[in-house]
Short mmCIF file of C-alpha atoms in Angstrom, two decimals:
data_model
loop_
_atom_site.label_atom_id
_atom_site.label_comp_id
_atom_site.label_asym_id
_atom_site.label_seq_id
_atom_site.Cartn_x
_atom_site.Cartn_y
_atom_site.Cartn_z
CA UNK A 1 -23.94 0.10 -65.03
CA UNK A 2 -20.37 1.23 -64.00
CA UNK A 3 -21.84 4.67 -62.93
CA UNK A 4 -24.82 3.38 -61.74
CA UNK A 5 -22.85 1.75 -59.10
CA UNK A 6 -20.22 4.63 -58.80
CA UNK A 7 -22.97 6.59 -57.37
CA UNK A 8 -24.38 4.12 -54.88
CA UNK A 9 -21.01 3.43 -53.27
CA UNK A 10 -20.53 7.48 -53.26
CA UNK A 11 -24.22 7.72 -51.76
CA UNK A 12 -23.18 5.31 -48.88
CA UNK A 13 -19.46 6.51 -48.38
CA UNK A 14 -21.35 9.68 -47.78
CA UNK A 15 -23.71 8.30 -45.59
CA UNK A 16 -21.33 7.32 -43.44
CA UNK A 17 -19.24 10.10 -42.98
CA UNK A 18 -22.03 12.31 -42.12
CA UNK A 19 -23.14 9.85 -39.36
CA UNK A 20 -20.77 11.36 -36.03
CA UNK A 21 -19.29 8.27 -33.80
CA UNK A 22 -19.35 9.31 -30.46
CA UNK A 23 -16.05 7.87 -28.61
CA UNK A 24 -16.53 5.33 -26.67
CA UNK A 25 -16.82 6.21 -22.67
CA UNK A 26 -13.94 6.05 -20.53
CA UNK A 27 -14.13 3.21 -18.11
CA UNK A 28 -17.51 1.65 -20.06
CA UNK A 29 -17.70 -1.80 -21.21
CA UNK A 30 -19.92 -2.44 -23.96
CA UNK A 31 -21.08 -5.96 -24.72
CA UNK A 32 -23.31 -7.58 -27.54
CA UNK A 33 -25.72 -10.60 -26.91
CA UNK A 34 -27.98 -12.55 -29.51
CA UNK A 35 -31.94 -11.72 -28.85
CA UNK A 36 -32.66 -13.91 -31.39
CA UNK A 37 -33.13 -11.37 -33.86
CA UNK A 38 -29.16 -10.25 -34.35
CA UNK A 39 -26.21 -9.11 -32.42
CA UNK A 40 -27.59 -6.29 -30.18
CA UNK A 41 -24.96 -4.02 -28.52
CA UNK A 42 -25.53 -3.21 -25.18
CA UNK A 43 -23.78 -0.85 -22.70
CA UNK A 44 -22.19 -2.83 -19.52
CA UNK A 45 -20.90 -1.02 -16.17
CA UNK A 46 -18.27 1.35 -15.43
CA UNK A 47 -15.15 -0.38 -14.49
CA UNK A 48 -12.24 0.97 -12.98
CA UNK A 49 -8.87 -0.58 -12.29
CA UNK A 50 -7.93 -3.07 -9.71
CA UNK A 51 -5.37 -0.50 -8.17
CA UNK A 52 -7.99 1.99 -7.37
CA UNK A 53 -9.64 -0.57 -5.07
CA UNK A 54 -6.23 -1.70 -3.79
CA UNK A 55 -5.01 1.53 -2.69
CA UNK A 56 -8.20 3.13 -1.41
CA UNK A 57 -7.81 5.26 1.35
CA UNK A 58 -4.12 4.07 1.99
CA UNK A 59 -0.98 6.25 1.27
CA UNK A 60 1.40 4.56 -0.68
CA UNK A 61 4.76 4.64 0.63
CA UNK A 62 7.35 7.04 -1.40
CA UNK A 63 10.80 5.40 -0.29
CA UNK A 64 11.94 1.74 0.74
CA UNK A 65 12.44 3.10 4.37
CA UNK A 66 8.80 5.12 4.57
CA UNK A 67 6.36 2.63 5.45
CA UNK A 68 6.33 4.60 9.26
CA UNK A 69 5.45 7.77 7.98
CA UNK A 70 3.07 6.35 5.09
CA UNK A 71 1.06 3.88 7.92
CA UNK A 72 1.15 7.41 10.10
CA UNK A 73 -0.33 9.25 7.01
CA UNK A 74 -3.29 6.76 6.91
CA UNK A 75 -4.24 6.85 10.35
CA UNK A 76 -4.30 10.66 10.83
CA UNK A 77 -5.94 11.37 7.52
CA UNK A 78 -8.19 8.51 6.99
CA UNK A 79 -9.32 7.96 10.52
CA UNK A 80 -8.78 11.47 12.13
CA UNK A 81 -10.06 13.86 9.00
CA UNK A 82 -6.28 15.30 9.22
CA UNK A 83 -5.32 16.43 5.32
CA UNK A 84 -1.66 15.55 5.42
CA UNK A 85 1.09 14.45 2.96
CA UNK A 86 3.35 11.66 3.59
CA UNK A 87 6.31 14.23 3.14
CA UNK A 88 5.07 16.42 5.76
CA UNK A 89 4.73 13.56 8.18
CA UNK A 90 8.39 12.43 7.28
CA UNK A 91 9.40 16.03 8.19
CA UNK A 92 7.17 15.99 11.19
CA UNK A 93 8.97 12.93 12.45
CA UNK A 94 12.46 14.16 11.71
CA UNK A 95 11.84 17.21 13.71
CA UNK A 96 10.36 15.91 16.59
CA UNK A 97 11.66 12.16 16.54
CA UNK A 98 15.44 11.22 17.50
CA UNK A 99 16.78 12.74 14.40
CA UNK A 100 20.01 11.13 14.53
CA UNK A 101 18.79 7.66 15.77
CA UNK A 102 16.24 7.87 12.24
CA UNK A 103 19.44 8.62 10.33
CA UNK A 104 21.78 5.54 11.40
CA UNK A 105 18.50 2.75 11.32
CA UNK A 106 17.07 4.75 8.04
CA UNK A 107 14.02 4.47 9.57
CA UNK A 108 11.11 5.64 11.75
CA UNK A 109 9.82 3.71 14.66
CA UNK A 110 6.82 4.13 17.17
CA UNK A 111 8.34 6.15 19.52
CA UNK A 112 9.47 8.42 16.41
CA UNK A 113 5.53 8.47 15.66
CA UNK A 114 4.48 8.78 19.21
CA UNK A 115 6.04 12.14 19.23
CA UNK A 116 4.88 13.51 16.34
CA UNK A 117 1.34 12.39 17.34
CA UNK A 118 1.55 14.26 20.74
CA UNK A 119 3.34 17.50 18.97
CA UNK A 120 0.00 17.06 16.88
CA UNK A 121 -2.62 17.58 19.91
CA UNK A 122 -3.20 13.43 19.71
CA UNK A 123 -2.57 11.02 22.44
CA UNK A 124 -1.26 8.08 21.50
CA UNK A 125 0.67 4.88 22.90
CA UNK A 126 2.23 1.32 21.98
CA UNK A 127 -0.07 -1.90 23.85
CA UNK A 128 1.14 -5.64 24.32
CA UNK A 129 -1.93 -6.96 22.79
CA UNK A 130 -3.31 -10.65 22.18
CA UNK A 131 -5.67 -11.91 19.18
CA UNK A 132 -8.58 -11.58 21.66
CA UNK A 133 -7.70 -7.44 21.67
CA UNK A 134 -7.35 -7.50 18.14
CA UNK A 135 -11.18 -9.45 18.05
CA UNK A 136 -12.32 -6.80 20.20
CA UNK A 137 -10.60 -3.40 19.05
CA UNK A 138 -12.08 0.02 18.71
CA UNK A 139 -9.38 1.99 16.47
CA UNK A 140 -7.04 1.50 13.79
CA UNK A 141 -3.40 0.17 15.00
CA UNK A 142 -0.20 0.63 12.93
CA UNK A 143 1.36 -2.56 13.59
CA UNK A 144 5.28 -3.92 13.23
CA UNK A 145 4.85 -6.91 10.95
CA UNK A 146 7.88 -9.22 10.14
CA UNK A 147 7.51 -10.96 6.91
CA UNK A 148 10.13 -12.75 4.52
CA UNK A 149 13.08 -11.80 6.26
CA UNK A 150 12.15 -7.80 6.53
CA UNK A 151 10.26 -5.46 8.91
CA UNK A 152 7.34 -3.22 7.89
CA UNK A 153 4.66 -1.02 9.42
CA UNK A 154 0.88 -1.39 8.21
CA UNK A 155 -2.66 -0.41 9.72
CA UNK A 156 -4.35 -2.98 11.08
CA UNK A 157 -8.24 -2.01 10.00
CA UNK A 158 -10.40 -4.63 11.71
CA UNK A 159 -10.69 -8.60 12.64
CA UNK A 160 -13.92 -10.26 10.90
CA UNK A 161 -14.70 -13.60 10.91
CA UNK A 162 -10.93 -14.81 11.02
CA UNK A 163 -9.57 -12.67 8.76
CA UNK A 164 -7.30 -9.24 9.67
CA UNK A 165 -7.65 -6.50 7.18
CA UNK A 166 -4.71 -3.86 6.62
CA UNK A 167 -3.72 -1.16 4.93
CA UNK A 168 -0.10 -1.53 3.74
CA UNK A 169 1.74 1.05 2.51
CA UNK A 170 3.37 -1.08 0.19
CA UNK A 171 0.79 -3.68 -1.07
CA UNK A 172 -2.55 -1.84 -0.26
CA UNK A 173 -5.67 -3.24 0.95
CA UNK A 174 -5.40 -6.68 1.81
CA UNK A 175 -6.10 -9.13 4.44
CA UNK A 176 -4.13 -11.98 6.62
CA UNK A 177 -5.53 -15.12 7.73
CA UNK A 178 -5.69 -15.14 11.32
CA UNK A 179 -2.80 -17.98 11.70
CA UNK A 180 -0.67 -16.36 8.86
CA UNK A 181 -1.02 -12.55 10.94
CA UNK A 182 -0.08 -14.04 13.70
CA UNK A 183 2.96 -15.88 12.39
CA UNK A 184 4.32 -12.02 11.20
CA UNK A 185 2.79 -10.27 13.96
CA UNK A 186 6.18 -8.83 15.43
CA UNK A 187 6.29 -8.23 19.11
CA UNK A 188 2.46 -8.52 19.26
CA UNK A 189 2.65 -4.56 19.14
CA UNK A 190 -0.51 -2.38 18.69
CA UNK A 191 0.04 1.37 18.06
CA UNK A 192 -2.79 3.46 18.39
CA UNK A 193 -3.21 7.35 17.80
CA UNK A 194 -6.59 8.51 19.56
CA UNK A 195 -8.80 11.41 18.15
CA UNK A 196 -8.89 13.67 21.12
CA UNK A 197 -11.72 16.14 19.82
CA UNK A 198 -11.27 14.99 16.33
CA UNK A 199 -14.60 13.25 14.98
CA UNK A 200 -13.44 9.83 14.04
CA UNK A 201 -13.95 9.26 10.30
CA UNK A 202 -14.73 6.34 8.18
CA UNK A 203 -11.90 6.12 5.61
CA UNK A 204 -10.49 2.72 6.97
CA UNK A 205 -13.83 0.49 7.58
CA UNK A 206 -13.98 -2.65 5.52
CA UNK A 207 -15.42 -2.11 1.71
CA UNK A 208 -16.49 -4.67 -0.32
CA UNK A 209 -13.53 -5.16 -1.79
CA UNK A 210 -12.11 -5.74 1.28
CA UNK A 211 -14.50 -8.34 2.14
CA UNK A 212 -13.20 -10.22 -0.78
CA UNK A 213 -11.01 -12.53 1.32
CA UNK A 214 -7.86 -13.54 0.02
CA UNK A 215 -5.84 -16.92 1.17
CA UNK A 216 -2.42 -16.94 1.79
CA UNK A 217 -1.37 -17.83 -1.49
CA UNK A 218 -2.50 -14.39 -3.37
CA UNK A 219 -0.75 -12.39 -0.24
CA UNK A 220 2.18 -13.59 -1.25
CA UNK A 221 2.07 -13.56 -4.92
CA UNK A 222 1.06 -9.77 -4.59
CA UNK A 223 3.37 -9.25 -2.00
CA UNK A 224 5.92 -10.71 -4.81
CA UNK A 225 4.65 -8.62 -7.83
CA UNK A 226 4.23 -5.02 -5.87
CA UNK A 227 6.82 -5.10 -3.43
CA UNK A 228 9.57 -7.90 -4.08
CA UNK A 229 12.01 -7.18 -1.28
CA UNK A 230 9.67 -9.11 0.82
CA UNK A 231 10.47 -12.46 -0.96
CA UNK A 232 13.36 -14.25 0.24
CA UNK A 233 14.12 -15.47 -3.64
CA UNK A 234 14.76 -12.31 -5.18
CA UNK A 235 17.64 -11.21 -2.52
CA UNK A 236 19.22 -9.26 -5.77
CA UNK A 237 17.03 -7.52 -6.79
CA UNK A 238 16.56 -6.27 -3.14
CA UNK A 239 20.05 -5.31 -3.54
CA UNK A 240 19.79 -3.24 -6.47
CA UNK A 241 16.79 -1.69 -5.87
CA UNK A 242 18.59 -0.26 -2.45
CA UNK A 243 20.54 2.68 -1.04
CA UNK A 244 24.05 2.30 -2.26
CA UNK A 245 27.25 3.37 0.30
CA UNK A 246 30.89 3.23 -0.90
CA UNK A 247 32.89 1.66 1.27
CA UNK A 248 37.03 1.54 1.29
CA UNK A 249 37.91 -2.14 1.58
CA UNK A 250 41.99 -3.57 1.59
CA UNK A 251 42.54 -6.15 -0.56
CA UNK A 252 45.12 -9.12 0.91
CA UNK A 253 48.07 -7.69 -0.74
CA UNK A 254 47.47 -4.50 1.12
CA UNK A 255 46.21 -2.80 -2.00
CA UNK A 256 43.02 -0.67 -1.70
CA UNK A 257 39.47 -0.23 -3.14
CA UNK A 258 36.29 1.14 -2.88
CA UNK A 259 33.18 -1.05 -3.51
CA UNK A 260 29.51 -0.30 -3.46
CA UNK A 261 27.49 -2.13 -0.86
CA UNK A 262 23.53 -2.05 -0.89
CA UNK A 263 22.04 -0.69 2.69
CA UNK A 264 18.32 -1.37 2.23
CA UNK A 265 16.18 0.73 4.66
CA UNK A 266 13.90 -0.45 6.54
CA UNK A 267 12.50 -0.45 10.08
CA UNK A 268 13.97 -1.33 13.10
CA UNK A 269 13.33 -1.68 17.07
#
């Protein structure tokens, strides 16, 4: 009896060795549901992560003081078919922006990107614009956006149905109610770079994900998970996270020192 049953659990040991599991695929959900007969396993949809979506067709600033050059990066490669890197642009804008002016502010500003845009073979120019111009507009904008206490560049995509949809260098796709834009809308400031010859390209219209409109509340808790220096309750972290500059300070007894105080970078008029 013992060997009898010795050799049925080496028949089915070997039955399922010889039987080859293929991995599951990468990015596949498989699910089971009952058909009344048994569990039957089914294969789902590909998924891929939320940050694929998020970040579509933006570039992703590299440094706290790069959102200029990575909103500039968008615009000519996702709009104008231009195949740039964000480190070029920041070159670009060093060489033909006011070099030392970008050194002391840390920062690039329109004029900085108006430059590097004409040097580039595109017109280009800052408007005073109202929501109505906004309703009606034709082209991506970078826009100067004041939120939490901090200044920041993104792409204004397109208004739809009361919502404004950007591409921020920081957070990624996302979208402003048309009250809450307008409350961080700094200097109601469009920036436009036209094509001039270049065949416009569809890199920034509205996806579906897009279209998935968040309220104010999820802004702010992504703008509080992905880029924290824009909340007003985390001041210290914004401090450690920043460029550090020694500085020589004289204690009251005459007696010197040298401290380290945070210089975050970011954009300014």
């Amino acid at each position: 009896m013992l060997t009898s049953m010795l050799g049925v659990a080496l028949i089915y040991f070997a039955a399922n060795e010889s039987v080859v599991v293929e991995p599951p695929e990468k990015g596949v959900i498989y699910y089971e549901h009952s058909t009344g007969d048994g569990p039957l396993r089914e294969r789902g949809v590909a998924v891929k992560p939320v940050s694929e979506f998020r970040y579509h067709n933006v570039t992703r600033q590299a440094y706290d003081y790069s959102c200029g050059s990575a909103a500039l990066t968008t615009v000519l490669n996702q709009y104008l078919g231009r195949q740039f890197q964000e480190r070029q642009i920041m070159e670009g804008l060093l060489r033909f922006g006011e070099t030392e002016k970008i050194v002391q502010r840390r920062g690039f500003s329109l004029l900085d990107m108006k430059r590097l845009a004409t040097a580039l073979g595109h017109p280009s120019g800052g408007f005073k614009a109202e929501m109505k111009d906004i309703e009606s507009l034709d082209h991506p904008a970078i826009v100067p956006i004041a939120y939490g206490g901090f200044k920041h560049f993104v792409v204004l995509k397109k208004y739809q149905d009361g919502h404004i949809y950007v591409a921020d260098p920081a957070l990624g796709n996302i979208s402003f109610t048309e009250s809450k834009f307008l409350e961080v809308w700094d200097q109601n400031v469009l920036f436009i770079v036209f094509p001039n010859g270049f065949e416009p390209q569809d890199g920034l219209e509205l996806t579906d994900y897009d279209l998935r409109l968040l309220d104010e509340r999820t802004i702010n808790r992504l703008a509080f998970q992905e880029f924290p220096v824009f909340t007003n309750t985390i001041e210290n972290w914004a401090d450690k996270a920043s460029t550090l500059r020694r500085v020589l300070i004289e204690e009251e007894d005459g007696t010197e020192r040298v401290i380290n105080v945070p210089t975050r970078t970011y954009f300014r008029k």
